[in-house]
Each structure stands twice: as C-alpha cells, then as structure tokens.
Amino acid sequence: MKSKFLALLGSAVLSAGVANAGGFQANLQGQKQIGMGHVGTGLALDQSSIFFNPGALAHLRQNGIQLGVSALNAKIAYRELSPGFAESTTDNPISTPFQVYASFGKEESPLRFGIGVYTPYGSSVNWGNTWQGRFGLNELTLQAIFIQPTVSYRVSDKLGFGAGFVYATGSVNLQRSIPLQDAAYNEGRVELDGGASGIGYNLGVYFQPTEKLSLGLTYRSKVEMEVKEGDVTFALPSSPVIASQFQATQFDAKLPMPANITMGIGFKPTEALTLAVDVQHVQWSAYKSLRFDYNAGIRGETFSESPRNYDDAFIYRIGAQYKLSEILTIRAGGYYDNSPVQEGYLTPETPDADSRGVSGGLTLALSDKIDLDASFLYINKKERTDDASKSGGVAGTFKSVAYIPGVGINYKF
C-alpha cells in the first residue's frame, strides 16, 4: 500500500508536462506555423525561426518583433471499466501559451541575433474531488517558459547556420485525494507546489539550393527540469496517528524533457504557393522513470520511483500557404502524432494516445511594417483503454480533444 501510494503521489506531479509534449499540449510556437500544421523547419517565414530553425533566421532581411498567444481549451472524458461504467469529464480552465520573438542585425550583414520566449509546456487539468480516480489526481497546473537567445549566420544566399541557448523556468501545482486506513476517516488531501528550471540548446541548418526548394534540419536538446525544495502540504483529519504518517514538507525531483530532431522541406511551385513537410523524431526513451525524494517520511518512505519507459515517437506534419493578394495570405495543414506511452503506463494527468491535428490560418498585412496573424488548431486523440497496471494510474477508457484559436502581431523595421 505504501509503495503504491508513493508512486501515485510522485508520478502525477510532473508527468503531465511530458504527456503534454507528446500529447495535446500541441506545439504552439508560431501563429503562421500553427496554421500550417506546425511545419517550419524547412522555411524562413518570420522571427519564429528562432524556435523552428535558427539557421533560417539570417535569411530574414528585416528586423522584427513578433507577439502571439493561443487559447488552449482541452477536454478529457473518462469511463470506468467496471462495474457500472461510471463516467467523468474534466473541467479545465483555458490555458494561454504564448510566444515572443525579436531579431536584429544590419541589413546587409550575414549575422543576425535574436531572442525567443515561448511556452512549449503548460496546461491545466481539473478532474474535481469526487471522480473515480481522485486518488490519482484532482487537479494539476503546469507552466513552463523557455528563454532562448540566438545567433544565426548566413554563409551564402543558399546556406545558413544558427544556435540558441535555452534557459527553462516553470512551476507545478498538484492536488489529489489520499486514501486513509484509519476506520474513522476515509480521505485526506495533499498539495505539491514547486518551481522548476533547466538548460539546453537549439541548433539548426538551413539550405536553399534553388528559389523553389528549401531544406532544414534542427536539433533541440534534452532539457532536464529540476524541482528543488518544492512544498508538500497535507490536509488531514485531526488525528495524531494519521499526522505521524505524513511528515514530509518538501520534495526534490527531476524530469527529462526529451531531445527532438526535425527535418523539413519547403517547396514553392509558384510565387504565391508554398508547400511544406516536417518529420519530427522525439527521443522519449530518455524518460524511463520518475523519482521523488522527500525531506521526511510519507508512510515510512522518503522517496518514490515509478516506471514510465516511454518509447521514441515520430510526428508527421504537412502544410500549405497561399498568398491571395498583397493583403491576405491563407494557410492550412495537419499532423499525426504518435503517442510515446506504452500499454499499461497510462495516467490521468493527460492520458496520451495517438493524435490527429487539423489547422488553418491567415495573415492580414495592415501595412508594410505590421501584420496580423490568426490560427485555429483542432486536436483529436484516439480513444484509449488501459488497465494502468504498470504506471499505478487509473484504469479505464479515456478520450481527449482540444480546440485552440490563436492570434499574433508582427512588427518589421
């Protein structure tokens, strides 16, 4: 009982961030790219190349500042395996992932500098306090912000290289119910709250052999997020016997956010039409287990470790952009995202499954210097049934969808 309780307590704290990255956190790092199925590695569209391919940044001849935000509205439905087939649905607040990019350099210089601030991880999941899996999770809020100063060098009109340093900072808050063995009391509650940080880097090469064809390759390193001295708070019945079992007040933990290798191709069959394809390899196998160390005992144990054993996964993306006029450009795209979660390892934070995304977008050129972007992304995860026998999660059938509108503004100078 003690080991199962600790596994549930520990695994829920940060694993939502991981599931989001492979699941419906949906990559939201550029409004133009979102409208095209989030392709961008083989293109030099705008300042968001800081994220998508630093090697393409030096091929932008104008300095610029870009701001964007999305409204992530995600819902998860749960159905119990047996008995009675009880059902529950999350009541998640809307999350607002954002991106800010700026680049600058002399007009004819082959060197360009940039900085990006974006949120590749971050969501909220709220199952409430009465659902069947409340001993696995009641509510979780995860926020992560990546800050990336970048330098890009244009070797020639056909070739560019770029690199960026990443500093990641974030926070996590988890609340869940606790089963109690005391005959007089049924449940208590625990809240875990802490800040996390980590470092990494982003490398990219951009090659444009002809006016119609462009190629890109990027490597985004693993970022190991570390929580130090996070707070553990228990809400328990007024019982000295129960209180003596829950003495921890702080926890430490590490979570690997996996490395990504992405190859992209851009093709312009006409001056107005751009087509693009990206293939992204996410090295999820780095996430084998999750360990939490406590400063005092929880039911006699000072640490917990739960297996994850994720598999590497691929994401396949396709997108198109068409310039209707000097004022209006439209976009469409889609992707297929393979889940890294093996059978038996599903958890209720963001129960992951293979995902399908469909998107559209547009840009309105208000002037030579100011553009407005808009995008919309719909994500539909396959329904998935899992016994959670290896993760210590909640057995049942899960179904997830997300609706994500977004807007952005670009200022070029």
XYZ file of C-alpha atoms in Angstrom:
413
model
C 0.000 0.000 0.000
C 2.831 2.410 0.886
C 4.709 1.912 -2.359
C 1.536 2.269 -4.451
C 0.575 5.476 -2.652
C 4.034 6.991 -3.196
C 4.042 6.012 -6.852
C 0.724 7.778 -7.388
C 1.881 10.801 -5.416
C 5.122 11.163 -7.311
C 4.152 10.270 -10.850
C 1.367 12.819 -11.076
C 3.474 15.843 -10.184
C 5.473 16.408 -13.358
C 4.394 13.757 -15.818
C 1.647 15.995 -17.155
C 4.342 18.113 -18.739
C 5.701 15.081 -20.533
C 2.325 13.898 -21.697
C 1.561 17.376 -22.919
C 4.638 17.469 -25.098
C 3.720 14.234 -26.839
C 0.020 14.748 -26.438
C -2.291 17.733 -26.526
C -0.082 20.472 -25.266
C 0.069 20.866 -29.044
C 3.165 22.691 -30.207
C 2.201 26.361 -30.342
C 5.406 28.227 -31.106
C 4.332 30.378 -34.071
C 0.948 31.510 -35.399
C 1.859 31.151 -39.079
C 3.270 27.685 -38.469
C 0.271 26.582 -36.391
C -1.951 27.399 -39.373
C 0.215 25.072 -41.497
C 0.188 22.049 -39.181
C 3.155 23.483 -37.224
C 5.644 22.971 -40.071
C 8.539 25.432 -40.229
C 11.909 23.672 -40.139
C 12.460 23.973 -43.892
C 11.049 27.517 -44.161
C 12.167 31.061 -43.351
C 8.758 32.575 -42.615
C 9.382 35.053 -39.802
C 11.129 35.647 -36.462
C 9.748 32.375 -35.043
C 12.605 30.710 -36.941
C 14.387 31.286 -33.616
C 12.467 28.216 -32.451
C 11.806 26.312 -35.683
C 15.255 26.631 -37.276
C 17.884 29.121 -36.035
C 19.790 28.572 -39.282
C 16.966 30.222 -41.245
C 16.911 33.385 -39.131
C 19.812 35.032 -41.011
C 17.857 34.663 -44.271
C 15.299 37.186 -42.995
C 16.420 40.563 -44.331
C 14.277 42.660 -41.962
C 14.477 43.145 -38.222
C 11.257 42.403 -36.384
C 9.298 41.793 -33.219
C 6.571 39.156 -33.063
C 3.961 38.516 -30.361
C 1.432 35.681 -30.278
C -0.931 33.894 -27.918
C -3.223 30.869 -28.140
C -6.253 29.850 -26.070
C -5.958 26.133 -25.340
C -9.347 24.632 -24.481
C -8.925 20.909 -23.776
C -11.435 18.325 -22.555
C -10.872 14.771 -21.333
C -13.629 12.197 -20.834
C -13.246 9.067 -18.683
C -15.297 5.872 -18.486
C -14.776 3.273 -15.795
C -14.033 -0.276 -16.949
C -16.245 -1.927 -14.320
C -18.528 -2.084 -12.502
C -21.280 0.299 -13.554
C -19.388 2.142 -16.279
C -19.359 5.443 -14.359
C -18.193 8.470 -16.379
C -16.387 11.735 -15.641
C -15.268 14.782 -17.620
C -12.610 17.363 -16.806
C -13.496 20.992 -16.167
C -10.239 22.520 -17.365
C -9.604 26.268 -17.355
C -8.374 27.750 -20.631
C -4.560 27.862 -20.856
C -2.784 30.622 -22.767
C 0.546 29.503 -24.282
C 2.385 32.460 -25.799
C 5.405 33.287 -27.923
C 7.568 36.407 -28.209
C 10.389 36.712 -30.751
C 12.697 39.543 -31.756
C 15.601 39.639 -34.207
C 18.018 42.330 -35.262
C 21.089 42.850 -37.444
C 22.413 45.163 -40.132
C 20.526 44.875 -43.405
C 23.436 43.501 -45.458
C 25.184 41.685 -42.619
C 25.302 37.875 -42.763
C 24.972 37.844 -38.967
C 21.661 38.142 -37.154
C 20.814 37.983 -33.465
C 17.525 37.059 -31.847
C 15.747 36.135 -28.663
C 12.682 33.980 -28.151
C 10.421 33.494 -25.144
C 7.878 30.727 -25.599
C 5.870 28.110 -23.704
C 6.311 24.593 -25.113
C 4.836 23.006 -21.973
C 1.900 24.194 -19.897
C -1.679 23.188 -19.235
C -4.311 22.719 -16.566
C -6.243 19.537 -15.769
C -9.139 19.564 -13.312
C -10.996 16.305 -12.587
C -12.657 17.581 -9.393
C -12.757 15.998 -5.941
C -15.373 13.289 -6.418
C -14.443 11.408 -9.599
C -13.462 7.742 -9.513
C -9.730 8.431 -9.964
C -9.371 11.174 -7.347
C -6.674 9.170 -5.531
C -4.606 9.548 -8.697
C -5.376 13.223 -9.354
C -7.818 16.034 -8.534
C -6.199 18.995 -10.239
C -2.895 19.907 -11.844
C -1.466 23.169 -13.218
C 1.824 23.143 -15.075
C 3.631 26.164 -16.516
C 6.952 26.274 -18.378
C 8.688 29.184 -20.104
C 11.722 28.765 -22.376
C 14.051 31.749 -22.945
C 16.338 31.384 -25.972
C 18.972 33.943 -27.062
C 20.061 33.014 -30.594
C 22.728 33.803 -33.182
C 22.405 32.970 -36.893
C 24.984 33.261 -39.693
C 24.261 33.306 -43.426
C 27.236 31.652 -45.122
C 25.736 32.424 -48.544
C 22.363 33.081 -50.101
C 21.865 29.312 -50.038
C 23.209 28.244 -46.630
C 22.764 29.351 -43.026
C 23.632 28.057 -39.552
C 22.217 29.020 -36.179
C 22.384 28.174 -32.496
C 20.456 29.157 -29.404
C 20.957 28.670 -25.661
C 17.818 27.672 -23.751
C 17.027 28.510 -20.145
C 13.786 26.950 -18.948
C 11.818 28.009 -15.903
C 8.418 26.876 -14.675
C 6.141 25.785 -11.867
C 3.834 22.932 -10.966
C 0.895 22.592 -8.586
C -0.811 19.270 -7.937
C -3.743 18.354 -5.716
C -5.035 14.858 -5.065
C -7.057 12.897 -2.535
C -5.396 10.453 -0.134
C -6.937 7.139 0.925
C -6.686 6.677 4.694
C -6.584 3.358 6.511
C -7.975 4.711 9.766
C -11.504 3.325 10.198
C -12.837 6.696 11.363
C -11.630 8.617 8.308
C -11.895 7.877 4.590
C -9.824 10.527 2.847
C -7.373 13.375 3.172
C -5.762 15.656 0.596
C -2.247 16.614 -0.464
C -0.938 19.586 -2.457
C 2.503 19.692 -4.040
C 3.811 23.010 -5.290
C 7.231 23.929 -6.650
C 9.328 25.739 -9.199
C 11.497 24.021 -11.803
C 14.389 25.048 -14.057
C 16.758 23.573 -16.624
C 19.071 24.415 -19.535
C 19.516 23.221 -23.125
C 20.246 24.383 -26.661
C 18.772 24.590 -30.165
C 20.845 24.053 -33.354
C 19.749 24.477 -36.961
C 20.963 24.449 -40.553
C 19.015 25.919 -43.474
C 19.787 25.176 -47.140
C 18.069 26.709 -50.156
C 19.585 25.138 -53.301
C 17.059 26.797 -55.635
C 14.435 29.527 -55.436
C 11.720 26.875 -55.279
C 13.273 24.400 -52.806
C 14.478 24.825 -49.211
C 15.637 22.264 -46.649
C 16.112 22.414 -42.886
C 17.481 20.271 -40.090
C 17.288 21.095 -36.369
C 18.299 19.523 -33.097
C 16.696 20.670 -29.850
C 18.491 19.156 -26.891
C 17.018 17.447 -23.870
C 16.176 19.855 -21.048
C 16.181 18.274 -17.623
C 13.791 20.224 -15.458
C 14.689 20.100 -11.790
C 12.488 20.904 -8.807
C 14.339 21.748 -5.595
C 12.621 22.045 -2.238
C 9.083 22.055 -3.562
C 6.385 22.375 -0.889
C 4.327 19.410 0.323
C 1.114 20.344 2.189
C -1.321 17.835 3.679
C -4.964 18.423 4.617
C -5.671 15.615 7.086
C -8.151 14.832 9.858
C -7.138 15.994 13.308
C -5.587 12.706 14.340
C -2.063 12.332 15.784
C -1.888 8.785 14.429
C -2.613 9.907 10.860
C -0.409 13.010 11.091
C 2.558 10.889 12.150
C 2.370 9.013 8.832
C 2.709 12.181 6.689
C 5.708 14.182 7.870
C 7.234 15.391 4.578
C 7.183 19.146 3.936
C 9.422 19.365 0.822
C 10.339 17.326 -2.254
C 13.014 17.268 -4.987
C 12.550 15.804 -8.470
C 13.989 15.743 -11.995
C 12.195 15.351 -15.282
C 13.845 14.934 -18.712
C 12.137 16.886 -21.490
C 13.323 14.893 -24.499
C 15.555 15.899 -27.384
C 13.988 16.492 -30.819
C 15.430 16.037 -34.300
C 13.345 17.587 -37.091
C 13.821 17.526 -40.861
C 11.829 19.892 -43.037
C 11.273 20.573 -46.730
C 9.772 23.691 -48.273
C 8.656 23.879 -51.899
C 7.304 26.833 -53.906
C 5.728 25.574 -57.144
C 4.553 29.149 -57.821
C 5.364 32.556 -56.407
C 2.100 32.535 -54.407
C 2.036 28.923 -53.156
C 4.299 27.372 -50.501
C 4.137 23.711 -49.503
C 5.997 22.189 -46.559
C 6.573 18.837 -44.853
C 8.241 18.181 -41.480
C 9.190 14.883 -39.831
C 9.989 15.168 -36.128
C 11.679 12.461 -34.039
C 11.058 12.868 -30.303
C 13.536 10.938 -28.147
C 11.051 9.974 -25.442
C 13.095 6.902 -24.466
C 15.071 9.235 -22.178
C 12.053 9.122 -19.857
C 12.414 5.773 -18.122
C 11.229 6.566 -14.595
C 10.311 9.411 -12.284
C 11.827 9.670 -8.822
C 10.842 11.970 -5.983
C 12.898 12.498 -2.828
C 11.185 13.806 0.317
C 12.752 15.551 3.304
C 10.834 13.332 5.737
C 8.769 10.169 5.743
C 5.464 9.556 3.950
C 4.043 6.393 5.412
C 7.571 5.357 6.314
C 9.233 6.078 2.945
C 11.467 9.017 1.997
C 11.369 8.595 -1.786
C 9.164 7.253 -4.548
C 10.044 5.996 -8.010
C 7.559 4.996 -10.693
C 8.348 3.489 -14.122
C 7.488 5.263 -17.369
C 9.565 3.513 -20.068
C 8.383 5.782 -22.877
C 9.136 4.902 -26.494
C 10.667 7.239 -29.065
C 7.960 8.683 -31.310
C 7.530 10.410 -34.666
C 5.328 13.371 -35.633
C 4.451 13.825 -39.323
C 3.387 17.307 -40.457
C 2.192 18.845 -43.727
C 1.133 22.394 -44.522
C 0.417 24.904 -47.272
C 0.365 28.674 -47.613
C -1.205 30.688 -50.441
C -0.855 34.421 -50.990
C -4.197 35.588 -52.330
C -3.167 39.235 -52.542
C -0.708 41.733 -51.112
C -3.038 41.988 -48.122
C -4.265 38.426 -47.477
C -2.404 35.106 -47.081
C -4.223 31.885 -46.112
C -2.907 28.623 -44.649
C -3.935 25.039 -43.891
C -2.233 21.951 -42.513
C -2.360 18.831 -40.412
C -0.244 16.365 -38.491
C -0.200 12.891 -36.971
C 1.495 12.497 -33.574
C 2.358 9.018 -32.338
C 1.997 8.514 -28.585
C 5.152 7.501 -26.661
C 3.117 5.863 -23.854
C 3.197 2.066 -23.853
C 0.292 -0.129 -22.830
C -0.102 -0.305 -19.052
C 1.504 3.093 -18.433
C -1.430 5.466 -18.944
C -2.036 8.133 -16.257
C -4.957 10.563 -15.725
C -2.917 13.813 -15.889
C -3.110 13.920 -19.703
C -3.947 10.369 -20.814
C -1.986 10.130 -24.030
C -2.939 8.457 -27.304
C -2.088 8.876 -30.978
C -3.221 12.365 -32.014
C -4.544 13.929 -35.191
C -4.396 17.684 -35.691
C -6.047 19.842 -38.358
C -5.358 23.580 -38.633
C -5.961 26.724 -40.652
C -4.850 30.342 -40.518
C -4.370 33.648 -42.250
C -2.296 36.827 -42.266
C -3.596 40.343 -42.888
C -0.945 42.843 -43.973
C -2.112 46.097 -42.402
C 0.913 47.979 -43.712
C 4.453 47.399 -44.935
C 5.531 47.050 -41.307
C 2.591 45.486 -39.448
C 0.942 42.093 -39.996
C -1.818 40.364 -38.059
C -1.850 36.539 -37.837
C -4.674 34.224 -36.818
C -4.759 30.441 -36.467
C -7.020 27.631 -35.329
C -5.971 24.100 -34.388
C -8.253 21.157 -33.610
C -6.711 18.095 -31.940
C -8.466 14.756 -31.640
C -6.837 11.941 -29.676
C -7.841 8.374 -30.315
C -9.987 6.776 -27.634
C -7.773 4.601 -25.457
C -8.473 1.915 -22.876
C -5.721 0.928 -20.460
C -5.506 -1.078 -17.240
C -2.676 1.171 -15.914
C -1.101 -1.956 -14.447
C 2.472 -0.688 -14.833
C 2.083 3.018 -14.072
C -0.087 2.838 -10.961
C -2.546 5.127 -12.730
C -6.315 4.869 -13.159
C -7.692 2.013 -15.249
C -10.391 2.953 -17.738
C -11.159 4.436 -21.140
C -10.044 7.989 -21.953
C -10.902 10.314 -24.844
C -9.348 13.771 -25.364
C -9.965 16.708 -27.720
C -8.651 20.285 -27.845
C -9.757 23.495 -29.596
C -7.035 26.129 -29.932
C -7.564 29.549 -31.551
C -4.609 31.923 -31.681
C -3.654 35.455 -32.742
C -0.382 37.279 -33.329
C 1.081 40.581 -34.422
C 4.343 41.225 -36.300
C 6.224 44.497 -36.493
C 9.059 44.755 -39.046
C 11.637 47.520 -39.080
